[in-house]
Short mmCIF file of C-alpha atoms in Angstrom, two decimals:
data_model
loop_
_atom_site.label_atom_id
_atom_site.label_comp_id
_atom_site.label_asym_id
_atom_site.label_seq_id
_atom_site.Cartn_x
_atom_site.Cartn_y
_atom_site.Cartn_z
CA UNK A 1 -35.09 127.54 -145.51
CA UNK A 2 -32.84 124.62 -144.44
CA UNK A 3 -31.71 124.36 -140.92
CA UNK A 4 -28.76 122.41 -139.48
CA UNK A 5 -27.21 121.79 -136.19
CA UNK A 6 -23.82 122.07 -137.79
CA UNK A 7 -22.07 125.26 -137.44
CA UNK A 8 -20.73 125.04 -141.06
CA UNK A 9 -22.35 124.38 -144.35
CA UNK A 10 -20.29 121.73 -146.30
CA UNK A 11 -19.88 121.67 -150.04
CA UNK A 12 -22.20 118.73 -150.37
CA UNK A 13 -24.73 120.14 -147.91
CA UNK A 14 -25.29 123.37 -149.63
CA UNK A 15 -25.98 121.71 -152.89
CA UNK A 16 -28.33 119.41 -151.23
CA UNK A 17 -30.05 122.07 -149.31
CA UNK A 18 -30.86 124.51 -152.08
CA UNK A 19 -32.66 122.90 -154.95
CA UNK A 20 -33.45 125.65 -157.42
CA UNK A 21 -30.79 126.12 -160.03
CA UNK A 22 -31.90 129.73 -160.59
CA UNK A 23 -30.80 130.45 -157.09
CA UNK A 24 -27.57 128.40 -157.23
CA UNK A 25 -26.42 130.32 -160.44
CA UNK A 26 -25.09 133.05 -158.02
CA UNK A 27 -23.16 130.66 -155.74
CA UNK A 28 -20.87 129.13 -158.13
CA UNK A 29 -22.71 125.64 -158.29
CA UNK A 30 -24.04 126.09 -161.76
CA UNK A 31 -22.96 128.04 -164.75
CA UNK A 32 -25.12 129.02 -167.75
CA UNK A 33 -24.00 128.56 -171.28
CA UNK A 34 -26.37 131.35 -172.33
CA UNK A 35 -24.74 133.68 -169.92
CA UNK A 36 -21.15 132.88 -171.02
CA UNK A 37 -22.36 133.91 -174.69
CA UNK A 38 -23.82 137.10 -173.54
CA UNK A 39 -21.21 138.13 -171.09
CA UNK A 40 -19.05 140.22 -173.55
CA UNK A 41 -22.06 142.16 -174.91
CA UNK A 42 -23.51 142.72 -171.49
CA UNK A 43 -20.66 144.35 -169.84
CA UNK A 44 -19.15 146.93 -172.31
CA UNK A 45 -18.99 149.25 -169.36
CA UNK A 46 -16.85 148.52 -166.23
CA UNK A 47 -19.23 146.20 -164.26
CA UNK A 48 -17.22 146.07 -160.89
CA UNK A 49 -18.09 149.57 -159.68
CA UNK A 50 -19.10 148.33 -156.10
CA UNK A 51 -15.84 146.27 -155.84
CA UNK A 52 -15.21 142.86 -154.52
CA UNK A 53 -15.18 141.03 -151.16
CA UNK A 54 -14.75 137.84 -149.48
CA UNK A 55 -16.11 136.24 -146.11
CA UNK A 56 -16.88 133.52 -143.44
CA UNK A 57 -13.38 131.89 -143.69
CA UNK A 58 -13.11 128.15 -143.01
CA UNK A 59 -9.92 126.26 -143.00
CA UNK A 60 -10.28 125.06 -146.53
CA UNK A 61 -12.64 127.49 -147.95
CA UNK A 62 -13.87 131.18 -148.27
CA UNK A 63 -16.75 132.73 -149.97
CA UNK A 64 -15.95 135.41 -152.64
CA UNK A 65 -18.37 138.18 -153.64
CA UNK A 66 -19.07 140.80 -156.24
CA UNK A 67 -22.13 142.45 -157.58
CA UNK A 68 -22.13 143.59 -161.15
CA UNK A 69 -22.97 147.35 -161.64
CA UNK A 70 -22.15 149.61 -164.37
CA UNK A 71 -24.25 152.30 -162.65
CA UNK A 72 -24.64 151.72 -158.99
CA UNK A 73 -26.93 154.71 -158.72
CA UNK A 74 -29.36 153.67 -161.45
CA UNK A 75 -32.73 154.81 -159.89
CA UNK A 76 -34.50 151.52 -160.63
CA UNK A 77 -31.95 149.68 -158.49
CA UNK A 78 -30.66 147.50 -161.37
CA UNK A 79 -27.13 148.77 -161.05
CA UNK A 80 -27.32 149.69 -164.76
CA UNK A 81 -27.20 145.93 -165.79
CA UNK A 82 -29.44 144.35 -168.40
CA UNK A 83 -32.27 142.06 -167.28
CA UNK A 84 -30.41 138.91 -168.26
CA UNK A 85 -27.85 136.45 -166.96
CA UNK A 86 -24.12 137.30 -167.25
CA UNK A 87 -21.14 134.87 -166.85
CA UNK A 88 -18.60 135.79 -164.23
CA UNK A 89 -15.17 134.26 -164.04
CA UNK A 90 -13.19 134.08 -160.91
CA UNK A 91 -9.69 132.90 -159.89
CA UNK A 92 -7.75 132.57 -156.66
CA UNK A 93 -4.13 132.93 -156.45
CA UNK A 94 -1.15 132.49 -153.90
CA UNK A 95 0.34 135.76 -155.08
CA UNK A 96 -1.05 139.21 -155.85
CA UNK A 97 0.23 138.95 -159.53
CA UNK A 98 -1.75 135.72 -160.18
CA UNK A 99 1.22 133.73 -161.27
CA UNK A 100 0.31 130.82 -159.15
CA UNK A 101 -3.41 130.40 -159.61
CA UNK A 102 -4.82 127.58 -157.41
CA UNK A 103 -8.54 127.69 -158.12
CA UNK A 104 -10.65 129.12 -160.91
CA UNK A 105 -14.37 128.84 -162.20
CA UNK A 106 -17.30 130.46 -163.72
CA UNK A 107 -20.41 131.58 -162.05
CA UNK A 108 -23.62 133.26 -163.53
CA UNK A 109 -24.88 136.66 -162.25
CA UNK A 110 -28.73 136.77 -162.47
CA UNK A 111 -31.06 139.83 -162.35
CA UNK A 112 -33.05 137.70 -159.68
CA UNK A 113 -30.11 138.15 -157.28
CA UNK A 114 -29.13 141.61 -158.37
CA UNK A 115 -26.36 140.35 -160.59
CA UNK A 116 -24.56 139.37 -157.31
CA UNK A 117 -22.42 136.25 -157.26
CA UNK A 118 -21.12 134.27 -154.17
CA UNK A 119 -18.82 131.59 -155.43
CA UNK A 120 -17.48 129.19 -152.55
CA UNK A 121 -14.08 128.28 -153.03
CA UNK A 122 -13.01 124.89 -151.52
CA UNK A 123 -9.70 123.03 -151.39
CA UNK A 124 -7.68 125.90 -150.01
CA UNK A 125 -5.04 125.50 -147.33
CA UNK A 126 -5.64 126.73 -143.75
CA UNK A 127 -4.26 129.82 -142.34
CA UNK A 128 -3.14 131.19 -145.71
CA UNK A 129 -3.41 134.38 -147.56
CA UNK A 130 -4.89 134.42 -150.92
CA UNK A 131 -5.72 136.90 -153.58
CA UNK A 132 -8.80 136.72 -155.97
CA UNK A 133 -10.31 138.53 -158.86
CA UNK A 134 -13.30 138.50 -161.17
CA UNK A 135 -13.57 138.93 -164.97
CA UNK A 136 -16.48 139.73 -167.23
CA UNK A 137 -15.71 139.77 -171.02
CA UNK A 138 -12.59 141.92 -171.31
CA UNK A 139 -13.03 143.70 -167.85
CA UNK A 140 -11.04 142.57 -164.80
CA UNK A 141 -12.20 143.58 -161.31
CA UNK A 142 -10.08 144.91 -158.54
CA UNK A 143 -7.92 142.35 -156.61
CA UNK A 144 -9.04 141.28 -153.36
CA UNK A 145 -7.04 139.76 -150.53
CA UNK A 146 -8.41 137.12 -148.24
CA UNK A 147 -7.24 134.54 -145.57
CA UNK A 148 -8.62 131.21 -144.61
CA UNK A 149 -9.03 130.21 -141.00
CA UNK A 150 -6.50 127.88 -139.27
CA UNK A 151 -7.26 124.28 -139.12
CA UNK A 152 -9.93 123.32 -136.36
CA UNK A 153 -7.24 121.50 -134.18
CA UNK A 154 -4.47 124.20 -134.74
CA UNK A 155 -2.71 125.34 -131.53
CA UNK A 156 -3.01 128.95 -132.58
CA UNK A 157 -0.70 131.35 -130.69
CA UNK A 158 -2.44 134.61 -131.73
CA UNK A 159 -5.31 136.23 -133.73
CA UNK A 160 -5.94 139.90 -134.76
CA UNK A 161 -9.20 141.18 -135.97
CA UNK A 162 -11.46 144.41 -135.76
CA UNK A 163 -15.17 144.87 -135.20
CA UNK A 164 -17.24 147.60 -136.67
CA UNK A 165 -20.90 148.77 -136.86
CA UNK A 166 -23.34 151.51 -137.71
CA UNK A 167 -22.21 153.23 -140.80
CA UNK A 168 -24.83 155.97 -141.95
CA UNK A 169 -23.76 157.43 -145.27
CA UNK A 170 -25.57 160.67 -144.60
CA UNK A 171 -23.71 161.23 -141.24
CA UNK A 172 -20.20 161.58 -142.63
CA UNK A 173 -17.35 159.96 -144.55
CA UNK A 174 -16.23 156.28 -144.15
CA UNK A 175 -12.74 157.20 -143.32
CA UNK A 176 -12.63 154.71 -140.54
CA UNK A 177 -13.21 151.93 -143.14
CA UNK A 178 -10.10 153.21 -144.97
CA UNK A 179 -7.97 153.02 -141.96
CA UNK A 180 -9.30 149.58 -141.12
CA UNK A 181 -8.29 148.39 -144.69
CA UNK A 182 -4.70 149.35 -143.70
CA UNK A 183 -4.60 147.31 -140.51
CA UNK A 184 -2.66 143.99 -140.25
CA UNK A 185 -5.58 141.93 -139.21
CA UNK A 186 -6.97 138.46 -140.07
CA UNK A 187 -10.70 139.53 -140.45
CA UNK A 188 -13.29 142.03 -139.75
CA UNK A 189 -16.53 141.29 -137.72
CA UNK A 190 -19.39 143.72 -138.85
CA UNK A 191 -22.12 143.71 -136.10
CA UNK A 192 -24.87 145.45 -137.98
CA UNK A 193 -26.30 148.60 -139.43
CA UNK A 194 -24.19 148.14 -142.55
CA UNK A 195 -26.67 150.55 -144.16
CA UNK A 196 -29.39 152.86 -142.90
CA UNK A 197 -32.91 152.55 -144.56
CA UNK A 198 -33.55 156.18 -144.17
CA UNK A 199 -34.14 158.69 -147.06
CA UNK A 200 -31.32 160.99 -148.02
CA UNK A 201 -31.91 164.69 -148.48
CA UNK A 202 -30.86 166.83 -151.50
CA UNK A 203 -27.54 167.78 -150.01
CA UNK A 204 -26.52 164.27 -149.00
CA UNK A 205 -26.49 165.16 -145.24
CA UNK A 206 -23.06 165.81 -143.85
CA UNK A 207 -21.38 165.01 -147.08
CA UNK A 208 -22.87 167.95 -148.90
CA UNK A 209 -23.24 165.90 -152.09
CA UNK A 210 -26.16 166.61 -154.40
CA UNK A 211 -28.60 163.79 -154.43
CA UNK A 212 -31.44 162.91 -156.85
CA UNK A 213 -35.07 162.72 -155.71
CA UNK A 214 -34.90 158.96 -155.86
CA UNK A 215 -33.00 158.91 -152.58
CA UNK A 216 -35.76 160.89 -150.66
CA UNK A 217 -38.07 158.13 -149.67
CA UNK A 218 -37.19 155.65 -147.04
CA UNK A 219 -36.18 152.03 -148.43
CA UNK A 220 -39.27 149.87 -148.28
CA UNK A 221 -39.06 147.79 -151.35
CA UNK A 222 -36.27 145.78 -153.16
CA UNK A 223 -35.55 148.32 -155.81
CA UNK A 224 -34.92 151.04 -153.04
CA UNK A 225 -32.92 148.93 -150.84
CA UNK A 226 -30.76 147.93 -153.91
CA UNK A 227 -30.34 151.63 -154.69
CA UNK A 228 -29.28 152.25 -151.12
CA UNK A 229 -26.61 149.50 -151.19
CA UNK A 230 -25.45 150.93 -154.69
CA UNK A 231 -24.74 154.12 -152.89
CA UNK A 232 -23.02 152.79 -149.93
CA UNK A 233 -21.11 150.02 -151.89
CA UNK A 234 -19.58 152.55 -154.38
CA UNK A 235 -17.95 154.41 -151.50
CA UNK A 236 -14.11 153.98 -152.18
CA UNK A 237 -13.35 153.44 -148.48
CA UNK A 238 -15.91 150.68 -148.04
CA UNK A 239 -14.65 148.99 -151.26
CA UNK A 240 -11.10 149.13 -149.89
CA UNK A 241 -11.82 147.34 -146.54
CA UNK A 242 -13.85 144.73 -148.35
CA UNK A 243 -10.76 144.05 -150.71
CA UNK A 244 -8.35 143.95 -147.80
CA UNK A 245 -9.87 141.60 -145.41
CA UNK A 246 -12.55 138.83 -145.18
CA UNK A 247 -15.73 139.75 -143.39
CA UNK A 248 -17.92 138.03 -140.91
CA UNK A 249 -21.29 139.94 -140.85
CA UNK A 250 -24.51 139.94 -138.98
CA UNK A 251 -27.30 142.44 -139.39
CA UNK A 252 -29.06 144.61 -136.75
CA UNK A 253 -32.09 146.75 -137.32
CA UNK A 254 -31.30 149.45 -139.91
CA UNK A 255 -30.68 147.00 -142.72
CA UNK A 256 -34.44 146.65 -142.47
CA UNK A 257 -36.10 149.19 -140.27
CA UNK A 258 -35.23 150.87 -137.01
CA UNK A 259 -35.79 148.66 -133.85
CA UNK A 260 -37.84 146.03 -135.73
CA UNK A 261 -38.52 142.75 -133.92
CA UNK A 262 -39.35 139.60 -135.72
CA UNK A 263 -42.85 140.23 -137.21
CA UNK A 264 -43.33 143.66 -135.46
CA UNK A 265 -42.14 146.87 -137.13
CA UNK A 266 -41.51 149.91 -135.27
CA UNK A 267 -44.53 151.90 -134.06
CA UNK A 268 -43.98 154.57 -136.61
CA UNK A 269 -43.34 152.12 -139.53
CA UNK A 270 -44.48 152.92 -143.00
CA UNK A 271 -44.93 149.19 -143.40
CA UNK A 272 -47.50 147.98 -140.94
CA UNK A 273 -49.83 145.10 -141.31
CA UNK A 274 -49.58 143.19 -144.57
CA UNK A 275 -46.73 145.37 -145.79
CA UNK A 276 -44.28 144.28 -143.10
CA UNK A 277 -43.07 140.87 -144.05
CA UNK A 278 -42.81 141.63 -147.82
CA UNK A 279 -40.46 144.50 -146.73
CA UNK A 280 -38.45 142.26 -144.42
CA UNK A 281 -38.00 139.83 -147.32
CA UNK A 282 -36.92 142.58 -149.81
CA UNK A 283 -34.51 143.90 -147.08
CA UNK A 284 -33.05 140.39 -146.43
CA UNK A 285 -32.61 139.69 -150.29
CA UNK A 286 -30.78 143.13 -150.72
CA UNK A 287 -28.64 142.29 -147.70
CA UNK A 288 -27.58 138.86 -149.07
CA UNK A 289 -26.83 140.35 -152.51
CA UNK A 290 -24.44 142.81 -151.11
CA UNK A 291 -22.56 140.75 -148.49
CA UNK A 292 -20.11 137.80 -148.76
CA UNK A 293 -22.58 135.18 -147.35
CA UNK A 294 -22.55 131.50 -148.22
CA UNK A 295 -25.43 129.52 -149.88
CA UNK A 296 -26.84 128.39 -146.43
CA UNK A 297 -27.84 131.96 -145.91
CA UNK A 298 -29.89 132.51 -149.18
CA UNK A 299 -32.97 134.14 -147.82
CA UNK A 300 -36.26 132.04 -148.02
CA UNK A 301 -38.81 134.86 -148.38
CA UNK A 302 -38.67 136.80 -145.03
CA UNK A 303 -36.24 134.28 -143.29
CA UNK A 304 -32.56 134.19 -143.54
CA UNK A 305 -29.97 131.95 -141.62
CA UNK A 306 -27.73 134.45 -140.05
CA UNK A 307 -26.52 132.90 -136.78
CA UNK A 308 -23.52 130.60 -137.12
CA UNK A 309 -20.28 129.56 -135.52
CA UNK A 310 -16.72 130.16 -136.91
CA UNK A 311 -13.61 128.57 -135.24
CA UNK A 312 -10.10 129.82 -135.10
CA UNK A 313 -8.12 126.73 -133.97
CA UNK A 314 -8.03 126.19 -130.19
CA UNK A 315 -7.90 129.98 -129.53
CA UNK A 316 -11.29 131.51 -130.44
CA UNK A 317 -14.81 130.60 -131.25
CA UNK A 318 -16.95 133.17 -132.85
CA UNK A 319 -20.63 132.65 -131.93
CA UNK A 320 -22.38 135.11 -134.38
CA UNK A 321 -25.75 135.90 -133.17
CA UNK A 322 -29.19 137.05 -134.76
CA UNK A 323 -30.98 139.14 -132.29
CA UNK A 324 -33.72 140.63 -134.48
CA UNK A 325 -35.38 137.70 -136.46
CA UNK A 326 -36.51 135.58 -133.48
CA UNK A 327 -37.15 138.10 -130.67
CA UNK A 328 -40.43 139.02 -128.92
CA UNK A 329 -41.55 142.52 -129.37
CA UNK A 330 -39.82 145.01 -127.15
CA UNK A 331 -41.20 145.43 -123.41
CA UNK A 332 -43.50 148.41 -122.68
CA UNK A 333 -43.69 149.59 -126.27
CA UNK A 334 -39.94 150.12 -126.63
CA UNK A 335 -38.04 153.19 -125.48
CA UNK A 336 -36.95 153.53 -121.91
CA UNK A 337 -38.69 152.17 -118.84
CA UNK A 338 -38.02 150.91 -115.33
CA UNK A 339 -37.48 147.24 -115.14
CA UNK A 340 -40.64 145.45 -114.52
CA UNK A 341 -42.66 142.17 -115.22
CA UNK A 342 -42.41 142.65 -118.93
CA UNK A 343 -38.68 143.01 -119.20
CA UNK A 344 -37.87 140.33 -116.75
CA UNK A 345 -40.53 137.87 -118.06
CA UNK A 346 -38.78 134.52 -118.54
CA UNK A 347 -40.95 133.83 -121.54
CA UNK A 348 -39.63 136.96 -123.42
CA UNK A 349 -36.61 136.17 -125.70
CA UNK A 350 -34.19 138.21 -127.67
CA UNK A 351 -32.83 135.47 -129.83
CA UNK A 352 -35.39 132.69 -129.81
CA UNK A 353 -35.17 129.52 -127.76
CA UNK A 354 -33.69 127.37 -130.66
CA UNK A 355 -30.67 129.77 -131.05
CA UNK A 356 -30.36 130.06 -127.30
CA UNK A 357 -30.03 126.22 -127.04
CA UNK A 358 -27.50 126.33 -129.92
CA UNK A 359 -25.33 128.84 -128.26
CA UNK A 360 -25.40 126.97 -124.87
CA UNK A 361 -24.45 123.75 -126.84
CA UNK A 362 -21.56 125.51 -128.39
CA UNK A 363 -20.26 126.64 -125.03
CA UNK A 364 -20.46 123.00 -123.76
CA UNK A 365 -18.74 121.49 -126.77
CA UNK A 366 -15.99 124.13 -127.47
CA UNK A 367 -12.37 123.46 -126.70
CA UNK A 368 -11.32 126.99 -127.51
CA UNK A 369 -9.61 129.43 -124.98
CA UNK A 370 -11.86 132.25 -125.76
CA UNK A 371 -15.55 132.16 -126.29
CA UNK A 372 -16.93 135.18 -128.35
CA UNK A 373 -20.44 136.20 -128.76
CA UNK A 374 -20.59 138.66 -131.89
CA UNK A 375 -23.71 140.36 -131.02
CA UNK A 376 -25.71 143.41 -132.22
CA UNK A 377 -26.70 145.33 -129.06
CA UNK A 378 -25.05 145.93 -125.64
CA UNK A 379 -25.51 143.06 -123.16
CA UNK A 380 -24.30 144.67 -119.94
CA UNK A 381 -26.98 146.53 -118.04
CA UNK A 382 -27.03 150.31 -118.68
CA UNK A 383 -28.97 152.40 -116.17
CA UNK A 384 -29.66 155.97 -117.30
CA UNK A 385 -30.82 157.05 -113.81
CA UNK A 386 -28.11 158.15 -111.52
CA UNK A 387 -30.29 157.72 -108.39
CA UNK A 388 -31.29 154.44 -106.80
CA UNK A 389 -34.02 154.08 -109.27
CA UNK A 390 -33.34 152.36 -112.66
CA UNK A 391 -34.07 153.56 -116.24
CA UNK A 392 -33.19 151.12 -118.95
CA UNK A 393 -33.34 150.84 -122.71
CA UNK A 394 -35.97 148.23 -123.65
CA UNK A 395 -34.47 147.44 -127.20
CA UNK A 396 -31.11 145.82 -126.00
CA UNK A 397 -30.62 142.97 -123.62
CA UNK A 398 -31.94 145.01 -120.70
CA UNK A 399 -35.39 144.48 -122.16
CA UNK A 400 -34.99 140.84 -122.08
CA UNK A 401 -33.11 140.09 -118.77
CA UNK A 402 -34.20 136.64 -118.24
CA UNK A 403 -32.72 135.59 -121.62
CA UNK A 404 -29.52 137.31 -120.64
CA UNK A 405 -29.30 135.67 -117.21
CA UNK A 406 -29.89 132.36 -118.94
CA UNK A 407 -26.97 132.86 -121.28
CA UNK A 408 -24.59 134.24 -118.70
CA UNK A 409 -25.63 131.51 -116.24
CA UNK A 410 -25.31 128.94 -118.90
CA UNK A 411 -21.72 129.92 -119.57
CA UNK A 412 -20.95 129.86 -115.86
CA UNK A 413 -22.47 126.40 -115.52
CA UNK A 414 -20.40 125.05 -118.53
CA UNK A 415 -17.23 126.41 -117.08
CA UNK A 416 -16.72 129.07 -119.80
CA UNK A 417 -13.66 130.90 -118.26
CA UNK A 418 -13.20 133.55 -121.04
CA UNK A 419 -16.42 134.84 -122.25
CA UNK A 420 -16.17 137.98 -124.39
CA UNK A 421 -19.22 139.72 -125.85
CA UNK A 422 -18.64 142.20 -128.83
CA UNK A 423 -21.45 144.67 -129.38
CA UNK A 424 -22.36 147.54 -131.60
CA UNK A 425 -25.51 149.82 -131.99
CA UNK A 426 -24.88 152.43 -129.33
CA UNK A 427 -22.59 154.67 -131.28
CA UNK A 428 -20.14 154.71 -128.30
CA UNK A 429 -17.16 152.87 -127.01
CA UNK A 430 -17.56 150.95 -123.81
CA UNK A 431 -15.72 148.27 -121.68
CA UNK A 432 -17.87 146.69 -119.02
CA UNK A 433 -18.06 143.61 -116.90
CA UNK A 434 -20.86 141.21 -117.34
CA UNK A 435 -22.56 140.20 -114.09
CA UNK A 436 -25.01 137.34 -113.48
CA UNK A 437 -27.35 139.74 -111.31
CA UNK A 438 -27.19 143.46 -111.68
CA UNK A 439 -29.39 143.88 -108.61
CA UNK A 440 -26.84 141.96 -106.42
CA UNK A 441 -23.73 143.93 -105.48
CA UNK A 442 -21.96 140.52 -104.72
CA UNK A 443 -22.69 139.01 -108.09
CA UNK A 444 -19.93 137.20 -109.80
CA UNK A 445 -18.32 138.75 -112.92
CA UNK A 446 -19.03 136.14 -115.59
CA UNK A 447 -17.68 137.69 -118.62
CA UNK A 448 -16.50 140.78 -120.43
CA UNK A 449 -18.09 143.19 -122.90
CA UNK A 450 -16.61 145.59 -125.52
CA UNK A 451 -19.12 147.95 -127.12
CA UNK A 452 -17.72 149.44 -130.37
CA UNK A 453 -18.65 152.90 -131.62
CA UNK A 454 -20.00 153.63 -135.08
CA UNK A 455 -18.19 154.32 -138.34
CA UNK A 456 -20.20 157.49 -138.89
CA UNK A 457 -23.65 157.35 -137.20
CA UNK A 458 -24.39 160.30 -134.96
CA UNK A 459 -21.76 162.40 -136.84
CA UNK A 460 -18.72 164.05 -135.33
CA UNK A 461 -18.16 162.84 -131.70
CA UNK A 462 -16.56 163.94 -128.46
CA UNK A 463 -14.42 162.11 -126.04
CA UNK A 464 -16.87 162.62 -123.15
CA UNK A 465 -20.46 163.94 -122.85
CA UNK A 466 -23.16 164.33 -120.09
CA UNK A 467 -24.66 160.87 -121.13
CA UNK A 468 -21.33 159.17 -120.55
CA UNK A 469 -20.79 160.86 -117.26
CA UNK A 470 -24.06 159.69 -116.04
CA UNK A 471 -23.57 156.20 -117.39
CA UNK A 472 -20.25 155.81 -115.64
CA UNK A 473 -21.66 157.10 -112.36
CA UNK A 474 -24.76 154.94 -112.47
CA UNK A 475 -23.17 151.74 -113.74
CA UNK A 476 -19.99 150.71 -111.66
CA UNK A 477 -19.50 147.62 -113.82
CA UNK A 478 -18.87 150.07 -116.90
CA UNK A 479 -15.20 150.82 -116.91
CA UNK A 480 -14.70 153.01 -120.00
CA UNK A 481 -16.81 155.52 -122.24
CA UNK A 482 -16.01 157.34 -125.30
CA UNK A 483 -18.19 158.98 -127.83
CA UNK A 484 -16.07 159.42 -130.94
CA UNK A 485 -16.26 157.49 -134.16
CA UNK A 486 -13.98 154.63 -135.24
CA UNK A 487 -13.65 150.92 -134.64
CA UNK A 488 -12.13 148.41 -132.02
CA UNK A 489 -9.03 146.46 -132.97
CA UNK A 490 -8.49 143.15 -130.93
CA UNK A 491 -5.31 141.18 -130.37
CA UNK A 492 -5.86 137.73 -128.86
CA UNK A 493 -3.29 135.34 -127.40
CA UNK A 494 -3.65 132.31 -125.05
CA UNK A 495 -2.64 134.62 -122.09
CA UNK A 496 -4.43 137.90 -122.96
CA UNK A 497 -7.08 139.79 -124.92
CA UNK A 498 -6.37 143.24 -125.75
CA UNK A 499 -8.93 145.73 -127.21
CA UNK A 500 -7.67 148.89 -128.75
CA UNK A 501 -10.33 151.53 -129.23
CA UNK A 502 -9.42 153.40 -132.51
CA UNK A 503 -11.02 156.83 -132.80
CA UNK A 504 -11.13 159.79 -135.03
CA UNK A 505 -11.73 163.52 -134.29
CA UNK A 506 -14.31 164.01 -137.04
CA UNK A 507 -16.20 162.39 -140.00
CA UNK A 508 -18.00 165.41 -141.35
CA UNK A 509 -15.10 165.86 -143.65
CA UNK A 510 -12.81 163.23 -145.26
CA UNK A 511 -9.27 162.12 -144.38
CA UNK A 512 -9.40 162.29 -140.45
CA UNK A 513 -6.47 160.75 -138.67
CA UNK A 514 -7.04 157.80 -136.39
CA UNK A 515 -5.48 157.14 -132.98
CA UNK A 516 -5.79 154.67 -129.96
CA UNK A 517 -7.93 156.35 -127.41
CA UNK A 518 -7.68 153.50 -124.80
CA UNK A 519 -6.72 149.88 -124.51
CA UNK A 520 -8.44 147.44 -122.12
CA UNK A 521 -7.38 143.97 -121.54
CA UNK A 522 -8.66 140.63 -120.24
CA UNK A 523 -6.42 138.17 -118.58
CA UNK A 524 -6.82 134.51 -119.30
CA UNK A 525 -9.08 132.88 -116.62
CA UNK A 526 -9.84 136.21 -114.97
CA UNK A 527 -13.30 137.53 -116.14
CA UNK A 528 -13.65 141.24 -116.43
CA UNK A 529 -11.95 144.21 -118.09
CA UNK A 530 -9.05 146.31 -116.97
CA UNK A 531 -7.12 149.14 -118.55
CA UNK A 532 -3.80 148.12 -120.08
#
């Protein structure tokens, strides 16, 4: 898998980095004449049943996405598509009716990549809204809306976006995605658990939808992962949010398996020993096939380049992390444990030392007002013991305390005034201060963290529960707790960061209303969160 110190993959770079034409067919770099000839006969049925999407905006480029599927729930994971290539035409316009088309091309969907395509469109104007669509034979896809990033040197006055995570299909309806589709924002940051690998029972969990037996087993191979994505991606609310906004995505654990760590599956895994890395490779391929990633993220077996930086003028730098692929195994066998030599070991890493050096170098070089870490799991310490003793989760940053201290200390040493960490995983809303040393009452506040709740995972939530009361009492740096479902909407200016915690009263039935439960802000140059 090619590696680069550059935060972006250029048009010339991705063609040079990936040599196999069979892989490039899905990226827009190569078109197959045979596929053009077969496209009309191969798609007699509507092939865009999992929608369209876009992602990773640059000032002059976005990547578009669709996956052809006439039957997303085909038990073999094929999406109902024939085992041959299909030509897909795409076009980008400055208006929703496509009267001013500015870019168009043809790309080949191959069965090797699940008939997904990821054309990268270059030569666009910075900070502009565009519309796009695909065509196969006589079928035209849904229309998607995207937006390029501003120029790298733009003096950007404001940015609005939202971050989301943890959407378990069985736990409820994706109403939060529908509300998010209607938000007036520039992009969506997805922090992981886009799918869950778990099997689905005969009644479809909370959705009470009859499900075939092919959904019972947990996803462990490519066909089963593809089928799981077919189910999730055919959800109309998920399709709506992808069509409305460009995505910047990173995975957490459930895209592969609960709490996996590099070459270590969880203790109860069905894929131990020689079965693990092939499973990881299958999961990565299905993930790439179903998200709008650029060619630089094409998996190479069980490896995939996920961490990257995206800049929004002089206002915000997004440092998108990968905290699964390079981490050491969880201390003390995972679960909860008091802090000790294993969880404070300087040799233990959550992100790998190469990625750590990359992040600290970004801090040193950046000219942006706000430095964002888009991250999977909570970074602030969360003590579960209300007494003077401590009890911590070992899977998030609490299990890798030395790595956390190097990141926060490195930001302080590099004069990062506005460090904001965005996290998911916990199925809760939190706002917390990031401290250099959680054992020192006089430790400086070096940054701020917003933890976003789930879209559906854990089902219908509540505003406050016993866990939340304990966490607030035991962690004075945690300033807010809520356990309802939803997402976090962020509005950023040169002077202030505002995070609105958007929540719903239920997800066990559709059409829940959404409201702002709380708003927390950060003032420019003043680390730490405070209520609006």
